[in-house]
Amino acid sequence: GPSLAPGARSEISALPEVALRLLARPGAVLAPALGERGPGIAMTSELDIFVGNTTLIDEDVYRLWLDGYSVNDAVALRVRSGILEQTGATAGVLQSDTMDHYRTFHMLERLLHAPPKLLHQLIFQIPPSRQALLIERYYTFDEAFVREVLGKKLSKGTKKDLDDISAKTGITLKSCRRQFDNFKRVFKVVEEMRGSLVDNIQQHFLLSDRLARDYAAIVFFANNRFETGKKKLQYLSFGDFAFCAELMIQNWTLGAVDSQMDDMDVDLDKEFLQDLKELKVLVADKDLLDLHKSLVCTALRGKLGVFSEMETNFKVCDPVQALPPKVLSAQPPASGAEDRTPKIPAPQNLSRGLVNVAAKLTHNKDVRDLFVDLVEKFVEPCRSDHWPLNDVRLFLNQYSASVHSLDGFRHQTLWDRYMGTLRGCLLRLYHD
Amino acid sequence: MPGKLKVKIVAGRHLPVMDRASDLTDAFVEVKFGNTTFKTDVYLKSLNPQWNSEWFKFEVDDEDLQDEPLQITVLDHDTYSANDAIGKVYIDIDPLLYSEAATVISGWFPIYDTIHGIRGEINVVVKVDLFNDLNRFRQSSCGVKFFCTTSIPKCYRAVVIHGFVEELVVNEDPEYQWIDRIRTPRASNEARQRLISLMSGELQRKIGLKVLEMRGNAVVGYLQCFDLEGESGLVVRAIGTACTLDKLSSPAAFLPACNSPSKEMKEIPFNEDPNPNPHSSGPSTPLKNQTYSFSPSKSYSRQSSSSDTDLSLTPKTGMGSGSAGKEGGPFKALLRQQTQSALEQREFPFLTLTAFPPGLLVHVGGVVSARSVKLLDRIHNPAFVGIMGNTRSYKLLDWNSFNSDEPETRDAWWAEIRQEIKSHAKALGCHAVVGYSESTSICEEVCILSASGTAAVLNPRFLQEGTVEGSLEQRIEENLPVGCGFCHIPYDELNMPFPAHLTYCYNCRKQKVPDVLFTTIDLPTDAVVVGKGCLIQARLCRLKKKAQAEANATAISNLLPFMEYEVHTQLMNKLKLKGMNALFGLRIQITVGENMLTGLASATGVYLAALPTPGGIQIAGKTPSDGSYEQHISHMQKRINDTIAKNKELYEINPPEVSEEIIGSPIPEPRQRSRLLRSQSESSDEVTELDLSHGKKDAFVLEIDDTDAVEDVHSLLTDVPPPSGFYSCNTEIMPGINNWTSEIQMFTSVRVVRLSSLNLTNQALNKNFNGLCENLLKSLYFKLRSMTPCCLCHVNFTVSLPEDELIQVTVTAVAITFDKNQALQTTKAHVEKTLQRASADSEEPLQFPLELCSDSMPAPAFPAAKEHLESTSSNSGTPAAQRATSVDYSSFADRCSSWIELIKLKAQTIRRGSIKTTVTVEKASPMSDGNFRNRSAPPCASSTVGVVKMTPLSFIPGAKITKYLGIINMFFIRETTSLREEGGVSGFLHAFIAEVFAMVRAHVAALGGNAVVSYIMKQCVFMENPSKNQAQCLINVSGDAVVFVRESDLEAMSTQQPAVNCQTSCPGEVTT
C-alpha cells in the first residue's frame, strides 16, 4: 500500500487551513462531481458506510488514526501520499474511505483496551495476523513520548502535563493521551499481579515479546519512580532504560528470589537494598580497598588504554579522606581531553561512587535518583577521560571479579547480585 | 406429542455490567418455547457466569416446532425491583427438524438487545428428539428442506422439479409508527421481532405442506420477504421451487444412480385450473407489464395461439421423450407439448431457479415482467383489485388458502401479476418462466408489486417423475448444440411477438437467434462467451407530485411505462456501448417515494458467441441543422465510437472471424437482410446501414432532438469503467474469469444522500442519482484495491426512498480474487475448442427429427453420467471453461501449472489446519480467568472464534460444500435514542450491520457450519429522526448455512482412496 512521506507528521501544520476545511464537508467534495450543471442541485451525504464480513484494516489509515489526526488531516495526508494518482480515486472517495476506517477503529478501540476481548469478540471478523497487528500498533508508543513520561507517576496530574508534552514533542494530544492511557492501563492491570511481569503483560495485552518487555520497563520505572528527565540523562534513550529495567527486574526484585510473591517483578527487593549497606566495607576498610585496587590494577596492567586514569581514580578512593591534593591539582578544565591527563570532575572516584550508590539505595529518594547517580559518578568521569567502551568493560569485569579474591569480604553473593546488574547497566549507559 | 425440544444453558461471557455499585452482574436465563418457560439459577456477581443448567425439556407438537422460535432471555436479577433484561437470543430450530442437516445447535450466541445491540454472548446447546414419522401429520411439514440457493444445491441431485410454491401470511404490525407511539419502542420492536420470527416459521411450514402435497421434499430458491405496510399490517410472503432432491452421498455412489427415480413418488394430484385465463392475450398496456422488446408499443400478432389446444394433452403423454438438441419444426412442437403437459398443469409454471441442471433449459425467450400499483388502505375491499383505470381487471380465481380476508386480497394481487407473467411467457412461445422473482415497493399507502422472470422452454424430463434410460443419454448429449441451444428462439419466427431481428445462430448455424438477449437467469455454464462480462446499470429518477390515495396511485401508474421504457433504452444503449449482445441476471427495481420514483436496473452484459455482433450507436441530429451543430453531433458520434472500441479492448471482445464455408449461406428473409449485413462487418462503419424502421430505432439510433437527449448521451458516456484489475458482474460467475482463488470478501455498503434543492428537475435528479451510484462503485473499487486482480460478483443494488429528498442505496456483493494468468489461458482454449466443435457439428446432416421419431422418445437430452457427476460433485460454480481444460490434460505446461497449484493448496491446508484446531479448543473450554494464568500460552494466540465465510454466491471458490445445515433467515431491529453519542447515523448503522453479520456467523457456527452461501440482505429499512436524536433500522437477511471443505483437503483425502474416486473428483479441482 502507499505509505506516507517521511516527516508527514511535522508537515501537517503547514497544510493550508482552507484545503482542510474544503475536505471537511463531504458535500463540497461531491458537488463538483455531481452538480456541475443546474443551479441549486446539491447532494449531501447523510450516511455512508461499508461493512465487510472480514473487517477491512488499512494499515496506513490506522497509523494516521493512532497518530491522532482528525479525519480531515488524515485525508489531506493521504492526498499528499499520492494515493489519488495511484488509484484514480477522487477526494470524495478518499474522504468516505477514511471516515469508514476511522469509524471502525473507533469501534475497535474499546476492544483494544482489553486485547483478549478482541480475540473472543464476535462482531468483527479479523484474521489473527491482523488482530495482532491492530494490538501491537495500538500499544506501540513514540520514543519522544515515553522519554517524557518514563518514571513519572501515571496519575491525573501527569495527564495534565500531556498538553505540554504534545507541544514539546510535536505528537498530537490525542496520540499522547492514547499512549499515556495505555501505560496507565497496563500498569493498573499488572501492578499487583503475581508472576513474571513480562508474561503478565503478554497474557493480558497479547503484545509481542519485544513490546511486552518495553511495557515491563515502563511499569517498573513508573512503580519505582526512577528519575529519567534530568538534563544530564537526556542523552539516554528509552532503550537504555528498558535494558537496565530488565536487568534490575531479573536480579533486584522479589521475583528474583521468590517467584510466588505478589508484585514480585514490580517492586525492588527491600531486604536486598538494606543489605547493600554491607558493601560499604569495600571502601571503608582501607586494606580491603587497597587490596581490591591492586588486584584490579595487576590484572589490567597493559590491557587498558586508560590504565593510568583508572589507577589514579581507583587509588584515591578513600572515602574517609578528602581527595588527595595531587589529584585535585591534576584536574584540568574539561577541554584538555586529548592528552589523557586524569580528570576528576568531582571529589569522588569510581569505586567509591559505585559502592556509595549501593549503600544509599535504602532510601526511596536515592532509589529514584539511581540513574542520575550512576551517570554522575561513573559515566561522566569515564567519559571525560575518554575511556573507550571496551576499557570500561574490562575495568568493570575485573572490578567485579576481583572482589571474589578479597579474603576478608563476606558478601560475595550480595556483591554479585548488585554488581552483576550494575555492570550491565553501566555498560549500556556508557555512550555519548 | 411428536417432539421433545431440549435446551441447556451452559455459560455466558462478556456480559455488560448491570450493577454499577459492584461493577458486576447477577445474571440468570429464561428459556421460552411456546407458552412454556424455564429459568436457570441466578449466577451471582460475574460477567462470565457458568450456569451449566440441567436440560430444559419442552414437549411440543411438530407444528409448533416449525412455527415457534426458541426464545432465550438473559436477565439481571434484582432483589428489590424488576429484573432488568440484558438481551435476547432467538434460535430457529428448523434445521434440527430434518435429517441430513444439523443434529445439534451448540455454540456462543450474541445476546442482542434492540437498544444496546450485542451485549455479551451465551453458550447454548439445543437438541430435538422427534418421536413419530412426521409426514403423517398434515399440519406440519417437518422434513422438507429449504434452500435459498437458486440452483440445485451442490451435494444434491434433482430427481424432479415440481414447480412453483408460494404463500403469504398477514398480521397486524405491533409497531409501525414507532416514534410516536406511547408504548416504548423497545417493547414494540421486541414484539415485532418475535412476531416476524413466528410468521416466518408459519410461512415456511405452510410452504412445506404444499411441497409435500406435490410429493416433493425440498424448496430451492426460497425467497421470503416482508412488506411493512404500516397501518394495514405486516405481510410475510415467500416463493420457491418445489423439488425432489436426492442426496449425493459420495461421488461414486452417484454414478449409476443418475436416473433412477424415487419409487415412492406418485403422480401429483393437482387440483389445477388448467387454463385459468384463456383470453390471456398478453400485455395490452405497458403499465402492468413490460415484455422486453425494442419498443414499448408492441404489436402482438400471435398471442399464445397454441395454449388452448396444447393444454388438452394429458400430463402422461410423451413421457420421457424429447431432446433439447432437435429443434426442427416437428420436434419443437413436440417439445412444447411435453413441456406444457408437465408445467401447465400447475397454476404457475414458474421456477425461482437461476441456474439449471444440465439439459433442463432448452430455449430462452426473453425477460417477462409485470407491475401493478395497489392502494394499501383498501385492504378490506376486494373490489379494489384492478383499481387502476387503465389496466384490465382479471377475474379472480378462488385461492382458498386462508380464512381471513387479508391474505386473500394479497394472494389475489399476486395471482393477478403471475397470470400476466404467464401470458407474456406464452406470447414468447414459452411455457415456463425461470429466474422468477417478486418484489414490492411501498410508500405510505401506495404499493407497487413487481414480478419478473425469463420466459423459457424447458426439457420436461426433470419436471415429471418419468423413467429414463441412462444409456441413451450419452448419444443424445453428443448431438446437442454446444452452448448455444438456449439462445435459439422458442417463438415462431413468422409470428414474432415483437419486432426482432433474427439471424442464424453464429455457433451452430442451424437455428435462428435474436440479435440481443435479455434474461434474469445466470449465464448457463456451457454458454460460449467471447471475452469478459461486465456490470451494466440503467439508472433513472422521475419526479412525482405529492398526492393522496387514488390520485397518487394514478400518477405512479402513469409514470411507470415511461420509466420502464427509459430503463430499457438505457440498458440497450449501454449494452451496445460495451460491444456486447446479451444481458444476464437482469433485475429492475422501481422504487416509489413521496415525490419521486427511481428505477435501477442491473445486469451482467456478455458477448454470446451464438448471437450476432451488435451494431454501434448512431446519433441522428435534428433537421434542419447548421454546421456547428453537425460538428457537435459528429464529435459525439466519435466519442461513442471510441468508447465502443475501448470497451471491446477492455473486455477482450474479439469474436473470431467466421469464414464463409462454415457459415454456409443462410438465405436471409427479407426482414432480416439488413441485420445480417451489419452483423458480419465491423459495427462502427456499418451504422449507416442500419435498418431505421420504427421497431428498432430506439435501440440503435439516438435522436438528439432536445436537450434531454443530449443529456442522455452524455450520461451514457459518464459511466467510468472499473479501474484496471477490477471486473464486476451481478451474476454468480463472471464470464471469462475462472481461476478464482479462495480469498473472498463479502460486504454491504449503504449510502443515504439528501437532495437539497426545492426545484429539482428530472434532469438534475437523474444526474445526482447516477452520480450516487457511480461514486458508490468507485468507493468499492478503492476499498477493495488490495484484492486485485479481483471481480465483484453478485453486485446487488437496492434503492429506497425513505423520505422526501432522501435516497438510500444499499449494495451487497462479494469480491473474489483470481489468478490473472491462468484465467486468460483457459478461456482462450475453451473458446477455440467449442468453436471447432461447433463447426464440426454444422457439417453433419440434420438427423435429429428422425432420431426422435424412431426412438419412441426414451431419453431427453441429458449429459453423460460422467459429466453430470463432474458438474454436480465438483464445485459446479466453476465455469464450464475450466472444466473443459482440466479434463484435457494434454500439454506439459498444463501439468506444470496444476502441480504448482497443488503445492499452493497444500500450503493452504496447513494454514487452515490451525484454525480448525482452535475451533475445537474453543468449544471444549470457554474462556475463563484461569486461562490467563497459564504462562505457556503464546501471545496473540490464534483467535478462538472460528471463521465463518459469507457470500451471496451459491459456492465457495476453491472449496466444496459437503453439507447444507439449514436455512438462515434472521430479522433484527435496532433502535437508538442517543444517535449522536453512537456516532451519528453512520456510526449507528455501521455498528448494526456489523452486529447482524456477527449474529449470522454465530448461528452458522452453532449449527456446525463454516459458511453462509446465497446470502442476501433482503431488507434494510433505515429511519432517522435527528431532531429527537433517534434512529431505527430493520434488517432482514437470509442464506444457507453450509459446511465446506477446501478442495486441497479433499484432494489429500482422495489420493488415499482408490483411483476411481480420484478420477471423479480431481479434474475439476486441480486447476482452481
PDB file of N, CA and C in Angstrom, chain B residues 64-124:
ATOM      1  N   ASP B  64     -45.653 -26.694  16.205  1.00  0.00           N
ATOM      2  CA  ASP B  64     -45.035 -25.622  16.976  1.00  0.00           C
ATOM      3  C   ASP B  64     -43.536 -25.581  16.750  1.00  0.00           C
ATOM      4  N   LEU B  65     -42.954 -26.771  16.639  1.00  0.00           N
ATOM      5  CA  LEU B  65     -41.509 -26.819  16.399  1.00  0.00           C
ATOM      6  C   LEU B  65     -41.147 -26.006  15.166  1.00  0.00           C
ATOM      7  N   GLN B  66     -42.022 -26.066  14.174  1.00  0.00           N
ATOM      8  CA  GLN B  66     -41.729 -25.350  12.942  1.00  0.00           C
ATOM      9  C   GLN B  66     -42.009 -23.856  13.046  1.00  0.00           C
ATOM     10  N   ASP B  67     -43.087 -23.545  13.755  1.00  0.00           N
ATOM     11  CA  ASP B  67     -43.503 -22.144  13.803  1.00  0.00           C
ATOM     12  C   ASP B  67     -42.695 -21.322  14.797  1.00  0.00           C
ATOM     13  N   GLU B  68     -42.537 -21.887  15.991  1.00  0.00           N
ATOM     14  CA  GLU B  68     -42.013 -21.091  17.098  1.00  0.00           C
ATOM     15  C   GLU B  68     -40.492 -21.020  17.080  1.00  0.00           C
ATOM     16  N   PRO B  69     -39.971 -19.862  17.413  1.00  0.00           N
ATOM     17  CA  PRO B  69     -38.536 -19.804  17.661  1.00  0.00           C
ATOM     18  C   PRO B  69     -38.286 -20.100  19.139  1.00  0.00           C
ATOM     19  N   LEU B  70     -37.094 -20.567  19.421  1.00  0.00           N
ATOM     20  CA  LEU B  70     -36.697 -20.727  20.816  1.00  0.00           C
ATOM     21  C   LEU B  70     -36.238 -19.359  21.304  1.00  0.00           C
ATOM     22  N   GLN B  71     -36.839 -18.915  22.419  1.00  0.00           N
ATOM     23  CA  GLN B  71     -36.514 -17.581  22.933  1.00  0.00           C
ATOM     24  C   GLN B  71     -35.664 -17.695  24.177  1.00  0.00           C
ATOM     25  N   ILE B  72     -34.512 -17.104  24.155  1.00  0.00           N
ATOM     26  CA  ILE B  72     -33.644 -17.133  25.324  1.00  0.00           C
ATOM     27  C   ILE B  72     -33.426 -15.696  25.775  1.00  0.00           C
ATOM     28  N   THR B  73     -33.820 -15.421  27.019  1.00  0.00           N
ATOM     29  CA  THR B  73     -33.668 -14.066  27.540  1.00  0.00           C
ATOM     30  C   THR B  73     -32.693 -14.084  28.708  1.00  0.00           C
ATOM     31  N   VAL B  74     -31.708 -13.227  28.648  1.00  0.00           N
ATOM     32  CA  VAL B  74     -30.745 -13.121  29.746  1.00  0.00           C
ATOM     33  C   VAL B  74     -31.139 -11.910  30.580  1.00  0.00           C
ATOM     34  N   LEU B  75     -31.267 -12.119  31.881  1.00  0.00           N
ATOM     35  CA  LEU B  75     -31.700 -11.028  32.763  1.00  0.00           C
ATOM     36  C   LEU B  75     -30.732 -10.835  33.917  1.00  0.00           C
ATOM     37  N   ASP B  76     -30.813  -9.650  34.482  1.00  0.00           N
ATOM     38  CA  ASP B  76     -30.037  -9.359  35.685  1.00  0.00           C
ATOM     39  C   ASP B  76     -30.992  -9.402  36.867  1.00  0.00           C
ATOM     40  N   HIS B  77     -30.678 -10.251  37.819  1.00  0.00           N
ATOM     41  CA  HIS B  77     -31.558 -10.405  38.971  1.00  0.00           C
ATOM     42  C   HIS B  77     -31.476  -9.170  39.863  1.00  0.00           C
ATOM     43  N   ASP B  78     -32.626  -8.710  40.268  1.00  0.00           N
ATOM     44  CA  ASP B  78     -32.661  -7.568  41.174  1.00  0.00           C
ATOM     45  C   ASP B  78     -33.643  -7.879  42.291  1.00  0.00           C
ATOM     46  N   THR B  79     -33.146  -7.889  43.514  1.00  0.00           N
ATOM     47  CA  THR B  79     -33.970  -8.282  44.646  1.00  0.00           C
ATOM     48  C   THR B  79     -35.109  -7.303  44.897  1.00  0.00           C
ATOM     49  N   TYR B  80     -34.832  -6.037  44.703  1.00  0.00           N
ATOM     50  CA  TYR B  80     -35.809  -5.024  45.124  1.00  0.00           C
ATOM     51  C   TYR B  80     -36.703  -4.509  44.006  1.00  0.00           C
ATOM     52  N   SER B  81     -36.219  -4.560  42.795  1.00  0.00           N
ATOM     53  CA  SER B  81     -37.063  -4.046  41.708  1.00  0.00           C
ATOM     54  C   SER B  81     -37.171  -5.112  40.623  1.00  0.00           C
ATOM     55  N   ALA B  82     -37.790  -4.722  39.522  1.00  0.00           N
ATOM     56  CA  ALA B  82     -37.966  -5.667  38.427  1.00  0.00           C
ATOM     57  C   ALA B  82     -36.605  -6.049  37.849  1.00  0.00           C
ATOM     58  N   ASN B  83     -36.527  -7.299  37.416  1.00  0.00           N
ATOM     59  CA  ASN B  83     -35.290  -7.750  36.798  1.00  0.00           C
ATOM     60  C   ASN B  83     -35.066  -7.028  35.474  1.00  0.00           C
ATOM     61  N   ASP B  84     -33.837  -6.640  35.262  1.00  0.00           N
ATOM     62  CA  ASP B  84     -33.535  -5.959  34.006  1.00  0.00           C
ATOM     63  C   ASP B  84     -33.152  -6.977  32.937  1.00  0.00           C
ATOM     64  N   ALA B  85     -33.743  -6.793  31.754  1.00  0.00           N
ATOM     65  CA  ALA B  85     -33.361  -7.669  30.647  1.00  0.00           C
ATOM     66  C   ALA B  85     -32.016  -7.196  30.096  1.00  0.00           C
ATOM     67  N   ILE B  86     -31.120  -8.148  29.917  1.00  0.00           N
ATOM     68  CA  ILE B  86     -29.835  -7.810  29.286  1.00  0.00           C
ATOM     69  C   ILE B  86     -29.982  -7.913  27.775  1.00  0.00           C
ATOM     70  N   GLY B  87     -30.628  -8.964  27.336  1.00  0.00           N
ATOM     71  CA  GLY B  87     -30.852  -9.121  25.899  1.00  0.00           C
ATOM     72  C   GLY B  87     -31.421 -10.491  25.596  1.00  0.00           C
ATOM     73  N   LYS B  88     -31.613 -10.735  24.309  1.00  0.00           N
ATOM     74  CA  LYS B  88     -32.278 -11.967  23.895  1.00  0.00           C
ATOM     75  C   LYS B  88     -31.524 -12.676  22.796  1.00  0.00           C
ATOM     76  N   VAL B  89     -31.833 -13.956  22.665  1.00  0.00           N
ATOM     77  CA  VAL B  89     -31.364 -14.724  21.513  1.00  0.00           C
ATOM     78  C   VAL B  89     -32.567 -15.498  20.980  1.00  0.00           C
ATOM     79  N   TYR B  90     -32.834 -15.362  19.699  1.00  0.00           N
ATOM     80  CA  TYR B  90     -33.846 -16.193  19.067  1.00  0.00           C
ATOM     81  C   TYR B  90     -33.124 -17.271  18.272  1.00  0.00           C
ATOM     82  N   ILE B  91     -33.507 -18.505  18.520  1.00  0.00           N
ATOM     83  CA  ILE B  91     -32.879 -19.586  17.758  1.00  0.00           C
ATOM     84  C   ILE B  91     -33.957 -20.304  16.949  1.00  0.00           C
ATOM     85  N   ASP B  92     -33.746 -20.338  15.657  1.00  0.00           N
ATOM     86  CA  ASP B  92     -34.656 -21.053  14.767  1.00  0.00           C
ATOM     87  C   ASP B  92     -34.237 -22.517  14.799  1.00  0.00           C
ATOM     88  N   ILE B  93     -35.121 -23.384  15.282  1.00  0.00           N
ATOM     89  CA  ILE B  93     -34.723 -24.778  15.446  1.00  0.00           C
ATOM     90  C   ILE B  93     -35.063 -25.612  14.220  1.00  0.00           C
ATOM     91  N   ASP B  94     -35.547 -24.966  13.188  1.00  0.00           N
ATOM     92  CA  ASP B  94     -35.934 -25.694  11.987  1.00  0.00           C
ATOM     93  C   ASP B  94     -34.836 -26.615  11.446  1.00  0.00           C
ATOM     94  N   PRO B  95     -33.585 -26.164  11.439  1.00  0.00           N
ATOM     95  CA  PRO B  95     -32.537 -27.055  10.903  1.00  0.00           C
ATOM     96  C   PRO B  95     -32.449 -28.399  11.627  1.00  0.00           C
ATOM     97  N   LEU B  96     -32.956 -28.467  12.853  1.00  0.00           N
ATOM     98  CA  LEU B  96     -32.880 -29.732  13.583  1.00  0.00           C
ATOM     99  C   LEU B  96     -34.004 -30.682  13.194  1.00  0.00           C
ATOM    100  N   LEU B  97     -34.951 -30.196  12.386  1.00  0.00           N
ATOM    101  CA  LEU B  97     -36.152 -30.973  12.131  1.00  0.00           C
ATOM    102  C   LEU B  97     -36.037 -31.893  10.925  1.00  0.00           C
ATOM    103  N   TYR B  98     -34.988 -31.782  10.153  1.00  0.00           N
ATOM    104  CA  TYR B  98     -34.841 -32.758   9.078  1.00  0.00           C
ATOM    105  C   TYR B  98     -33.464 -33.389   9.094  1.00  0.00           C
ATOM    106  N   SER B  99     -33.485 -34.620   8.692  1.00  0.00           N
ATOM    107  CA  SER B  99     -32.221 -35.356   8.691  1.00  0.00           C
ATOM    108  C   SER B  99     -31.301 -34.714   7.663  1.00  0.00           C
ATOM    109  N   GLU B 100     -30.074 -35.051   7.685  1.00  0.00           N
ATOM    110  CA  GLU B 100     -29.048 -34.540   6.778  1.00  0.00           C
ATOM    111  C   GLU B 100     -28.579 -33.140   7.151  1.00  0.00           C
ATOM    112  N   ALA B 101     -29.383 -32.434   7.925  1.00  0.00           N
ATOM    113  CA  ALA B 101     -28.928 -31.100   8.321  1.00  0.00           C
ATOM    114  C   ALA B 101     -28.233 -31.211   9.673  1.00  0.00           C
ATOM    115  N   ALA B 102     -28.360 -30.181  10.469  1.00  0.00           N
ATOM    116  CA  ALA B 102     -27.673 -30.188  11.755  1.00  0.00           C
ATOM    117  C   ALA B 102     -28.355 -31.150  12.721  1.00  0.00           C
ATOM    118  N   THR B 103     -27.584 -31.745  13.612  1.00  0.00           N
ATOM    119  CA  THR B 103     -28.163 -32.622  14.612  1.00  0.00           C
ATOM    120  C   THR B 103     -28.221 -31.934  15.963  1.00  0.00           C
ATOM    121  N   VAL B 104     -27.377 -30.958  16.126  1.00  0.00           N
ATOM    122  CA  VAL B 104     -27.352 -30.232  17.386  1.00  0.00           C
ATOM    123  C   VAL B 104     -26.988 -28.781  17.084  1.00  0.00           C
ATOM    124  N   ILE B 105     -27.567 -27.877  17.860  1.00  0.00           N
ATOM    125  CA  ILE B 105     -27.151 -26.480  17.771  1.00  0.00           C
ATOM    126  C   ILE B 105     -26.395 -26.194  19.056  1.00  0.00           C
ATOM    127  N   SER B 106     -25.163 -25.816  18.933  1.00  0.00           N
ATOM    128  CA  SER B 106     -24.347 -25.640  20.123  1.00  0.00           C
ATOM    129  C   SER B 106     -23.286 -24.593  19.876  1.00  0.00           C
ATOM    130  N   GLY B 107     -23.298 -23.560  20.676  1.00  0.00           N
ATOM    131  CA  GLY B 107     -22.253 -22.557  20.488  1.00  0.00           C
ATOM    132  C   GLY B 107     -22.574 -21.261  21.204  1.00  0.00           C
ATOM    133  N   TRP B 108     -21.730 -20.296  20.945  1.00  0.00           N
ATOM    134  CA  TRP B 108     -21.891 -18.977  21.555  1.00  0.00           C
ATOM    135  C   TRP B 108     -22.780 -18.106  20.675  1.00  0.00           C
ATOM    136  N   PHE B 109     -23.842 -17.620  21.253  1.00  0.00           N
ATOM    137  CA  PHE B 109     -24.732 -16.719  20.526  1.00  0.00           C
ATOM    138  C   PHE B 109     -24.618 -15.315  21.114  1.00  0.00           C
ATOM    139  N   PRO B 110     -24.527 -14.327  20.256  1.00  0.00           N
ATOM    140  CA  PRO B 110     -24.529 -12.952  20.783  1.00  0.00           C
ATOM    141  C   PRO B 110     -25.881 -12.664  21.444  1.00  0.00           C
ATOM    142  N   ILE B 111     -25.817 -12.047  22.593  1.00  0.00           N
ATOM    143  CA  ILE B 111     -27.041 -11.641  23.288  1.00  0.00           C
ATOM    144  C   ILE B 111     -27.420 -10.271  22.729  1.00  0.00           C
ATOM    145  N   TYR B 112     -28.609 -10.192  22.186  1.00  0.00           N
ATOM    146  CA  TYR B 112     -28.965  -8.995  21.428  1.00  0.00           C
ATOM    147  C   TYR B 112     -30.090  -8.219  22.099  1.00  0.00           C
ATOM    148  N   ASP B 113     -29.889  -6.919  22.114  1.00  0.00           N
ATOM    149  CA  ASP B 113     -30.909  -6.035  22.650  1.00  0.00           C
ATOM    150  C   ASP B 113     -31.169  -4.959  21.602  1.00  0.00           C
ATOM    151  N   THR B 114     -32.442  -4.624  21.402  1.00  0.00           N
ATOM    152  CA  THR B 114     -32.742  -3.688  20.315  1.00  0.00           C
ATOM    153  C   THR B 114     -32.147  -2.308  20.560  1.00  0.00           C
ATOM    154  N   ILE B 115     -31.935  -1.955  21.822  1.00  0.00           N
ATOM    155  CA  ILE B 115     -31.357  -0.639  22.100  1.00  0.00           C
ATOM    156  C   ILE B 115     -29.839  -0.689  22.193  1.00  0.00           C
ATOM    157  N   HIS B 116     -29.318  -1.684  22.891  1.00  0.00           N
ATOM    158  CA  HIS B 116     -27.878  -1.706  23.139  1.00  0.00           C
ATOM    159  C   HIS B 116     -27.092  -2.537  22.147  1.00  0.00           C
ATOM    160  N   GLY B 117     -27.780  -3.262  21.283  1.00  0.00           N
ATOM    161  CA  GLY B 117     -27.061  -4.119  20.358  1.00  0.00           C
ATOM    162  C   GLY B 117     -26.574  -5.369  21.063  1.00  0.00           C
ATOM    163  N   ILE B 118     -25.408  -5.844  20.646  1.00  0.00           N
ATOM    164  CA  ILE B 118     -24.875  -7.076  21.223  1.00  0.00           C
ATOM    165  C   ILE B 118     -24.283  -6.795  22.593  1.00  0.00           C
ATOM    166  N   ARG B 119     -24.710  -7.578  23.580  1.00  0.00           N
ATOM    167  CA  ARG B 119     -24.216  -7.408  24.952  1.00  0.00           C
ATOM    168  C   ARG B 119     -23.737  -8.748  25.479  1.00  0.00           C
ATOM    169  N   GLY B 120     -22.591  -9.146  25.062  1.00  0.00           N
ATOM    170  CA  GLY B 120     -22.035 -10.399  25.543  1.00  0.00           C
ATOM    171  C   GLY B 120     -22.582 -11.583  24.773  1.00  0.00           C
ATOM    172  N   GLU B 121     -22.182 -12.764  25.199  1.00  0.00           N
ATOM    173  CA  GLU B 121     -22.583 -13.963  24.485  1.00  0.00           C
ATOM    174  C   GLU B 121     -23.036 -15.028  25.461  1.00  0.00           C
ATOM    175  N   ILE B 122     -23.837 -15.942  24.940  1.00  0.00           N
ATOM    176  CA  ILE B 122     -24.330 -17.029  25.779  1.00  0.00           C
ATOM    177  C   ILE B 122     -24.109 -18.350  25.055  1.00  0.00           C
ATOM    178  N   ASN B 123     -23.679 -19.336  25.810  1.00  0.00           N
ATOM    179  CA  ASN B 123     -23.424 -20.651  25.232  1.00  0.00           C
ATOM    180  C   ASN B 123     -24.609 -21.558  25.491  1.00  0.00           C
ATOM    181  N   VAL B 124     -25.211 -22.034  24.397  1.00  0.00           N
ATOM    182  CA  VAL B 124     -26.452 -22.786  24.473  1.00  0.00           C
ATOM    183  C   VAL B 124     -26.292 -24.085  23.685  1.00  0.00           C
TER     184      VAL B 124
END
